[in-house]
mmCIF file of C-alpha atoms in Angstrom:
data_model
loop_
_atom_site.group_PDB
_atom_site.id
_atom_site.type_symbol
_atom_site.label_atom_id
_atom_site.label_comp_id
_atom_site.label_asym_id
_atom_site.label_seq_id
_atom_site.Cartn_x
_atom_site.Cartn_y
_atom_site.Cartn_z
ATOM 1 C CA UNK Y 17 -18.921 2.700 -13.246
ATOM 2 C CA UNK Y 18 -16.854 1.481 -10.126
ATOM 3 C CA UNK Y 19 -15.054 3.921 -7.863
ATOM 4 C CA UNK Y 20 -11.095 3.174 -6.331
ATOM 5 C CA UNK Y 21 -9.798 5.041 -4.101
ATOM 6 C CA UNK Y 22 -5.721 5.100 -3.348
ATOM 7 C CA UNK Y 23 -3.930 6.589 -0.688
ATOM 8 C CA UNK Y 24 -0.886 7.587 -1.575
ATOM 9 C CA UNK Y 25 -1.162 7.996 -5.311
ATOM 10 C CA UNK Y 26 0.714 10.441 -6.502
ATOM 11 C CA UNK Y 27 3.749 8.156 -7.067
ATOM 12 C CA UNK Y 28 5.504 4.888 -7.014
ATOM 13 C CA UNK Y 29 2.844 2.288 -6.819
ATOM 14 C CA UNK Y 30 0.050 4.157 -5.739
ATOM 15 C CA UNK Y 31 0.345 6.310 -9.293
ATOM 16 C CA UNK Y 32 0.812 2.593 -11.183
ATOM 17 C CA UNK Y 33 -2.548 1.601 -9.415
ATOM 18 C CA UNK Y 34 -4.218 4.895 -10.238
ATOM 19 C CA UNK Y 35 -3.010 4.684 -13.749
ATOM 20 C CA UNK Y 36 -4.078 0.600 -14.265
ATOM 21 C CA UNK Y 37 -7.653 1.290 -12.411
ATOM 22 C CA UNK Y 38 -8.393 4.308 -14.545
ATOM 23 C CA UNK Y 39 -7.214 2.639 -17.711
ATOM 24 C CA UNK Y 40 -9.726 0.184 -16.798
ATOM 25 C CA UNK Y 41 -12.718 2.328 -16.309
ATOM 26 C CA UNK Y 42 -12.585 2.931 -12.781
ATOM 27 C CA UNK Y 43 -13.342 6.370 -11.281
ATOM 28 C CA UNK Y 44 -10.773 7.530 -8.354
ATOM 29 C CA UNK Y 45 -10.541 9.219 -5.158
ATOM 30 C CA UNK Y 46 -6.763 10.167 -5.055
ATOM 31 C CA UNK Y 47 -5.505 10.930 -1.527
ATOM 32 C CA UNK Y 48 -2.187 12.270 -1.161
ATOM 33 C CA UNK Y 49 -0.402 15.254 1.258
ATOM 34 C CA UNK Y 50 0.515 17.390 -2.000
ATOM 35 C CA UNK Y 51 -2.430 18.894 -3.442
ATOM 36 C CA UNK Y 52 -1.103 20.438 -6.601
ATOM 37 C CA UNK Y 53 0.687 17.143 -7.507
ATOM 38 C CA UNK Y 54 -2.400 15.436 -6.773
ATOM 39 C CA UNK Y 55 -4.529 17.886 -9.219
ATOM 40 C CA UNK Y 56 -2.091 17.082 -11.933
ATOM 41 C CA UNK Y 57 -2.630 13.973 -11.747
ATOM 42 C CA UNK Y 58 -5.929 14.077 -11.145
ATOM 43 C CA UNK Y 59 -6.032 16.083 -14.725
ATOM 44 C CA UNK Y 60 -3.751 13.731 -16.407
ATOM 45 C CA UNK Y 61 -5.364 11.105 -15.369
ATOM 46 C CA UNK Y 62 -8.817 12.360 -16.840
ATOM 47 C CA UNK Y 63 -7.485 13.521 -20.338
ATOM 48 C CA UNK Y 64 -5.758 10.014 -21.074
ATOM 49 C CA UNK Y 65 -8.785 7.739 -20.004
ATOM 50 C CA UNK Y 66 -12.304 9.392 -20.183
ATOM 51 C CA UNK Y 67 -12.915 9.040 -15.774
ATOM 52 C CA UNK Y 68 -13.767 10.954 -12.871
ATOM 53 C CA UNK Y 69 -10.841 11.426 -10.536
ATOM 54 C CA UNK Y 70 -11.624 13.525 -7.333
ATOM 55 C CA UNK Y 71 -9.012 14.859 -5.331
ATOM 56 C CA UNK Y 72 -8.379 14.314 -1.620
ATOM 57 C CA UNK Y 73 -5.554 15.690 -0.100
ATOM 58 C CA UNK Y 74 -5.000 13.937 3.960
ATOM 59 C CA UNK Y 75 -2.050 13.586 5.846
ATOM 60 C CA UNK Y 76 -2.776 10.089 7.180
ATOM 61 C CA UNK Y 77 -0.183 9.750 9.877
ATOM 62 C CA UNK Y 78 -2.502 12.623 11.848
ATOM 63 C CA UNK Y 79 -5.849 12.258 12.777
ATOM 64 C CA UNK Y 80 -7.390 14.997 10.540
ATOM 65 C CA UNK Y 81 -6.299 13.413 7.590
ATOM 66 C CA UNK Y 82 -7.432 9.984 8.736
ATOM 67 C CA UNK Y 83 -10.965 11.176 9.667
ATOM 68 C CA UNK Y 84 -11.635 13.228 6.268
ATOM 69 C CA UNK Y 85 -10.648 10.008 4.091
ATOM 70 C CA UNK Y 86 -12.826 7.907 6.868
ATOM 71 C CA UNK Y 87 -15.380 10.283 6.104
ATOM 72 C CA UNK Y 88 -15.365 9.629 2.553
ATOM 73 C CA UNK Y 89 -15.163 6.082 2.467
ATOM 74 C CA UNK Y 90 -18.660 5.984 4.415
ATOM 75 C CA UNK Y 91 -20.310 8.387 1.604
ATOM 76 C CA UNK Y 92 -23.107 5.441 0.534
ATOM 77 C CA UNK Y 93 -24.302 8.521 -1.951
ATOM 78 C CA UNK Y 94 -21.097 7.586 -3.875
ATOM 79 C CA UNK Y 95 -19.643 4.864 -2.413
ATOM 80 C CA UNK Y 96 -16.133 3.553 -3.186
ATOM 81 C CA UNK Y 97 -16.043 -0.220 -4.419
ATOM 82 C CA UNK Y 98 -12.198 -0.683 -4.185
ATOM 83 C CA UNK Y 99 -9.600 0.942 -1.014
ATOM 84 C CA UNK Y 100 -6.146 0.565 -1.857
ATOM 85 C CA UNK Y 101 -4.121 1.785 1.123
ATOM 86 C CA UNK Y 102 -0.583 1.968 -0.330
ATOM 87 C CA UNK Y 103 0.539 5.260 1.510
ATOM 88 C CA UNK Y 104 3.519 4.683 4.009
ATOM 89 C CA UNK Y 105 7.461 5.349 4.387
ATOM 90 C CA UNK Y 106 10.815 4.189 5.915
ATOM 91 C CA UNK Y 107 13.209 5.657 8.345
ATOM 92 C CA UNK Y 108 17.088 5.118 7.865
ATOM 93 C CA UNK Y 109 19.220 3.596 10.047
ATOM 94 C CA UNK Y 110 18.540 0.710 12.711
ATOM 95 C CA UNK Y 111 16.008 0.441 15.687
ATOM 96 C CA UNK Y 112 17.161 3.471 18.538
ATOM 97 C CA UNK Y 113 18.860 5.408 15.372
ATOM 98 C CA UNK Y 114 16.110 6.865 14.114
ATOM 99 C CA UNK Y 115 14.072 9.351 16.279
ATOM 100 C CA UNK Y 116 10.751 7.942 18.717
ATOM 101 C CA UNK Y 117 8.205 10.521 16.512
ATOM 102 C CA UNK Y 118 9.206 9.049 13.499
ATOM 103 C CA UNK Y 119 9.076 5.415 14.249
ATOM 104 C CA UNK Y 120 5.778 6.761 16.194
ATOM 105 C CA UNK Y 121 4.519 8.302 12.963
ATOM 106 C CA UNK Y 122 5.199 5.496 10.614
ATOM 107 C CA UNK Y 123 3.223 3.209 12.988
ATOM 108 C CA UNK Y 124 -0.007 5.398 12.787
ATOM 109 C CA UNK Y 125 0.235 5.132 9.198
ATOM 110 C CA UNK Y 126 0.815 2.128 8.720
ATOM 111 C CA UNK Y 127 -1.256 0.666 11.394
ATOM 112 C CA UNK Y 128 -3.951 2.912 12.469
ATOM 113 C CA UNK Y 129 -4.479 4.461 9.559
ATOM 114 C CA UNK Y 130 -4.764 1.187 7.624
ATOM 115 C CA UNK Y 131 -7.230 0.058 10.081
ATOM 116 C CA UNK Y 132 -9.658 2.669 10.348
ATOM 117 C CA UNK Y 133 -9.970 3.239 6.249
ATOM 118 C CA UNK Y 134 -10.221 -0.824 6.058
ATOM 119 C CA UNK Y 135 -13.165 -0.729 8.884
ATOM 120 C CA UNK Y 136 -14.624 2.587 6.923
ATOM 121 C CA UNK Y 137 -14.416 0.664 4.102
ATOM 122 C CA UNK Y 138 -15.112 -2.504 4.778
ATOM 123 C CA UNK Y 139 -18.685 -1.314 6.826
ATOM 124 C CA UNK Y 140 -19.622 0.690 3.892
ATOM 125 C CA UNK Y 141 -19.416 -2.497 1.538
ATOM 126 C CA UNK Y 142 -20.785 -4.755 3.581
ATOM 127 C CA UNK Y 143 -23.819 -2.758 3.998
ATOM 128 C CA UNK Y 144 -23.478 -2.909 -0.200
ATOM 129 C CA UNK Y 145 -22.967 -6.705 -0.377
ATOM 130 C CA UNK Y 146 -19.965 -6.207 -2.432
ATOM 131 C CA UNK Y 147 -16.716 -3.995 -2.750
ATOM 132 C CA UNK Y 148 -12.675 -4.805 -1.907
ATOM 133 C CA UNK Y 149 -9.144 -3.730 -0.007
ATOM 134 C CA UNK Y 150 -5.844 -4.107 -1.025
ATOM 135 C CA UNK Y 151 -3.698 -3.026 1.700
ATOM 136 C CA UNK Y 152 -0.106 -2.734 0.546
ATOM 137 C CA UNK Y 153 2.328 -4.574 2.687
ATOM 138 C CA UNK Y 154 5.939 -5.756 1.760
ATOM 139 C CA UNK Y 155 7.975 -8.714 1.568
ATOM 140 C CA UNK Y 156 9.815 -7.184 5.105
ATOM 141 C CA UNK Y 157 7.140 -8.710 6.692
ATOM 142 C CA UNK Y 158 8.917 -11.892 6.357
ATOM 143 C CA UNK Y 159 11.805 -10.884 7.789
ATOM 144 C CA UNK Y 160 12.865 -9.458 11.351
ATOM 145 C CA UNK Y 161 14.143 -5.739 10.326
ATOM 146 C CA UNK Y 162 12.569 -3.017 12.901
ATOM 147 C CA UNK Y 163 9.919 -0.890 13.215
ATOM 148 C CA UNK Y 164 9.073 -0.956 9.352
ATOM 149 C CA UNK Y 165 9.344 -4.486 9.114
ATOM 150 C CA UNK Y 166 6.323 -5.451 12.480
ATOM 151 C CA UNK Y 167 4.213 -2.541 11.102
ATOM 152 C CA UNK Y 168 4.310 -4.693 7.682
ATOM 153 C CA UNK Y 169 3.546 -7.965 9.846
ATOM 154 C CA UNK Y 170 0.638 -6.577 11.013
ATOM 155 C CA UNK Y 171 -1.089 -5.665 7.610
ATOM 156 C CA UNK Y 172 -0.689 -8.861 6.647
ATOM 157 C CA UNK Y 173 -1.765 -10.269 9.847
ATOM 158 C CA UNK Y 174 -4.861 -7.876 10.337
ATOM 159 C CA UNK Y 175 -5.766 -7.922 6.469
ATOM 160 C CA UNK Y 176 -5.693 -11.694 6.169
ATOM 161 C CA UNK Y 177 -7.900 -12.394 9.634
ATOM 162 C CA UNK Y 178 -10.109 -9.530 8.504
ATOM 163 C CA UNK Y 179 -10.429 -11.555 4.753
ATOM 164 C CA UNK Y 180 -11.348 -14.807 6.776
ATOM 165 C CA UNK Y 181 -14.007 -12.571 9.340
ATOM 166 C CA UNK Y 182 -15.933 -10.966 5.823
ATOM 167 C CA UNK Y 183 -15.317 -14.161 3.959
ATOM 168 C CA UNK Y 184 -19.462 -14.388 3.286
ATOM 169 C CA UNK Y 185 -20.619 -10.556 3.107
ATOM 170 C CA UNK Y 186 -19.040 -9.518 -0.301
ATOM 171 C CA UNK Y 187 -15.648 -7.887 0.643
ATOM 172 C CA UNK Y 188 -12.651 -9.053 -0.439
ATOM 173 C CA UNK Y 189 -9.659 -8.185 1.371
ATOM 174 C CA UNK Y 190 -5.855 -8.597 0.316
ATOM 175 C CA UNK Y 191 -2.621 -7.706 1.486
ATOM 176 C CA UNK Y 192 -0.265 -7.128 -1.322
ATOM 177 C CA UNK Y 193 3.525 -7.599 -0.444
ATOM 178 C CA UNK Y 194 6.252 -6.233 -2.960
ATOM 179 C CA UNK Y 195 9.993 -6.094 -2.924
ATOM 180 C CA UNK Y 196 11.893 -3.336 -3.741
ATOM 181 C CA UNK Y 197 10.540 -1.300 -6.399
ATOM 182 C CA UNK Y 198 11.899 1.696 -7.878
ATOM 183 C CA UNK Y 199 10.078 4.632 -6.828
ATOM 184 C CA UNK Y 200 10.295 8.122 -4.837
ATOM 185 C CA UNK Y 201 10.847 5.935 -1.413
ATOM 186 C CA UNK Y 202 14.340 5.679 -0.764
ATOM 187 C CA UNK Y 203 14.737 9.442 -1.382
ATOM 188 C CA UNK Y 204 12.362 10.578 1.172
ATOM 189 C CA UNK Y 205 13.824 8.254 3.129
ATOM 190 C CA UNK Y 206 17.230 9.171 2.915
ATOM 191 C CA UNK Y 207 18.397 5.707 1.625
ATOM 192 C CA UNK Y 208 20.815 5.146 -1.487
ATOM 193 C CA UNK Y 209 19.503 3.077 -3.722
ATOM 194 C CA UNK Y 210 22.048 0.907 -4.952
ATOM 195 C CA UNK Y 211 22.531 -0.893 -1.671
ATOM 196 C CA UNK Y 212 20.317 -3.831 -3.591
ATOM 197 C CA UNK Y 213 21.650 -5.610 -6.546
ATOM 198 C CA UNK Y 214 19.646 -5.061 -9.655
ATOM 199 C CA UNK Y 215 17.838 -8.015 -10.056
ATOM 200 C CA UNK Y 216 15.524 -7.267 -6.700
ATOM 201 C CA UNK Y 217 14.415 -4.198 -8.016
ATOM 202 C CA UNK Y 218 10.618 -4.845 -9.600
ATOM 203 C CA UNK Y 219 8.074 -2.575 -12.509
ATOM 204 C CA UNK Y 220 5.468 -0.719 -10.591
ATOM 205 C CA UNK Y 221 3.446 -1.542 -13.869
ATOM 206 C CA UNK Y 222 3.923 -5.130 -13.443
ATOM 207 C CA UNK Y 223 3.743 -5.104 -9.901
ATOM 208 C CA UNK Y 224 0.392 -3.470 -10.185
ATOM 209 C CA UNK Y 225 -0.720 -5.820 -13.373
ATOM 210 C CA UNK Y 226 0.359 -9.576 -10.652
ATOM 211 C CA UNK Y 227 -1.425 -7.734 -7.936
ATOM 212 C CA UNK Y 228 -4.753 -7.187 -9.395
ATOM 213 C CA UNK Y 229 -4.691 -10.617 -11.026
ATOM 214 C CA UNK Y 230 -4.318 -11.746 -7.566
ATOM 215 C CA UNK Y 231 -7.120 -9.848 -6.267
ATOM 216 C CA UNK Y 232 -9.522 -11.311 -8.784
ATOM 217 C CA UNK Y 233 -8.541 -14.753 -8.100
ATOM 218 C CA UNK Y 234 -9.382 -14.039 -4.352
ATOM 219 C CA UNK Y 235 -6.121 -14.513 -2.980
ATOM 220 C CA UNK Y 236 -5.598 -12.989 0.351
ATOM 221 C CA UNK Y 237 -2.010 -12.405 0.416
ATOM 222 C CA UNK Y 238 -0.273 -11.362 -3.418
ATOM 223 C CA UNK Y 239 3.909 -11.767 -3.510
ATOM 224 C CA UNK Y 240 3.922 -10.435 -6.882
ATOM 225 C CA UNK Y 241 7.181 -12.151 -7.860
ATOM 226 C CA UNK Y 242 8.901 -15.158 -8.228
ATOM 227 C CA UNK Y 243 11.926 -14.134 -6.766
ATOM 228 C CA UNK Y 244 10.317 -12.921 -3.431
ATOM 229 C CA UNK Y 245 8.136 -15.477 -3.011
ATOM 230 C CA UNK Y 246 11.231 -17.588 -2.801
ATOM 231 C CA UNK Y 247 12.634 -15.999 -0.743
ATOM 232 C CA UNK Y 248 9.579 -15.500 1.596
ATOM 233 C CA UNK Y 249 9.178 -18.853 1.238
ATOM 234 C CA UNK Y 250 12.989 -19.838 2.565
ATOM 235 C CA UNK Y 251 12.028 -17.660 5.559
ATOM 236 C CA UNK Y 252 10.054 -19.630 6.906
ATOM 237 C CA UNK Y 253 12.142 -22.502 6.772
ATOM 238 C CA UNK Y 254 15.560 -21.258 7.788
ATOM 239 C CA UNK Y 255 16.071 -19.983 11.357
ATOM 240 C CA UNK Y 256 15.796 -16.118 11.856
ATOM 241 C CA UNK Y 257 19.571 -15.376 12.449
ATOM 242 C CA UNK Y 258 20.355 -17.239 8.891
ATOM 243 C CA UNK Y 259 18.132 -14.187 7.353
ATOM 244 C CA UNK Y 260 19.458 -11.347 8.945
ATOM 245 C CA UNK Y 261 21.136 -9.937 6.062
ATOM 246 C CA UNK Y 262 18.708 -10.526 3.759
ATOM 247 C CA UNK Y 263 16.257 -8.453 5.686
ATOM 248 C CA UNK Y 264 18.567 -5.390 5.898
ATOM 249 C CA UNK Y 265 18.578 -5.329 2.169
ATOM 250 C CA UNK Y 266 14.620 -5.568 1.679
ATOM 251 C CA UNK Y 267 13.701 -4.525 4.856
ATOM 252 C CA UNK Y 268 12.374 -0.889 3.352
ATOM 253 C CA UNK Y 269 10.671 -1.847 0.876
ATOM 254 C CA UNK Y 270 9.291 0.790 -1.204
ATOM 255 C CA UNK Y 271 5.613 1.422 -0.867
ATOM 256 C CA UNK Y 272 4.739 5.045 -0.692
ATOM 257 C CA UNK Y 273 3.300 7.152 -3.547
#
């Protein structure tokens, strides 16, 4: 039986992955800051499909918590055969309106931290000859919106070069990039959420259910949606200016558990 492990899983997407992966047989590592939530889950989880789900709890935007999930991911005794780093969060308010630590923070998470699983990871399967990442992104990627937005860029920039580097050992890597999806982000982050209209607002379910189809087909980047990859797509053609307000409506996107 395979092994997944999530990062921020207690909610949002990362629970839809945990719930998907252990529906399909998969045993999980769940990693997540809130340990009792995490053992519920980790309970629930167990009752409803028959699997194994150990329980983590990191902080991954400090270096403790970075270095105990690295420190898993290099167990070869039980090795993990699927990463899916999904934790992260959003600020409110525009670049200088939200405070240097924070915007710090998020970029350690988002960046570092996505790095050093994905190379703990990745070495681990390699060594294997087999095994895969999914490194959750967002659609702001596409668009110019702030701190949030370039930390977004650069999973999709690192995850796809890494794919193309590891193309021939085994590992598959993807970088998944959803819209706005209702989940626990926008309260943490202090945003409303009706400053979207309701047709940009996706299923974590059927977020998760695109994604993985994605994954298997060996895609390296998964836009889960028709919508978004239109307008993803029009991004690229239209100047940056022309997108401006587009990107302050998905420029949060939701992707913490």
């Amino acid at each position: 039986m395979t092994t997944a492990l999530i990062t921020g899983t207690t909610a949002g997407i990362g629970s839809a992955f945990a719930s998907r992966l252990a529906a399909d047989g998969h045993n999980l590592v769940l990693v997540s800051r809130d340990e009792k939530r995490l053992r519920n889950q980790a309970a629930d989880l167990h009752d409803r499909h028959g699997v194994e789900a150990e329980v983590l709890r990191a902080d991954l935007s400090e270096d403790a918590g970075i270095a105990a999930v690295e420190e898993r991911l290099g167990d070869r005794t039980h090795p993990v055969d699927l990463l899916v780093n999904n934790a992260g969060f959003g600020n409110n308010g525009r670049y200088l309106e939200a405070p240097l630590a924070d915007e710090l923070r998020m970029l350690k998470l988002h960046c570092e931290a996505v790095l050093r699983l994905t190379s703990a990871a990745a070495q681990t399967m390699r060594a294997r000859g087999r095994g895969g990442v999914i490194n959750v992104a967002s659609v702001a990627a596409f668009f110019p919106r702030g701190t949030y937005g370039a930390s977004k860029a650069w999973v999709v920039q690192f995850t796809q070069g890494a794919a193309k580097d590891l193309a021939r050992s085994g590992v598959r890597l993807m970088a998944l990039c959803p819209g706005l999806v209702r989940t626990e982000f926008h309260a943490r982050a202090g945003i409303k959420p009706d400053h979207a209209p309701s047709w940009m607002w996706l299923d974590p379910d059927r977020l998760v259910a695109a994604a993985l189809k994605d994954f298997a087909r060996g895609k390296t980047l998964s836009i889960p949606d028709p919508r978004y990859k239109a307008m993803t797509g029009l991004a690229k053609l239209v100047p940056r200016s022309a997108v401006a307000g587009v990107s302050s409506k998905v420029g949060r996107s939701p992707v913490k558990g």
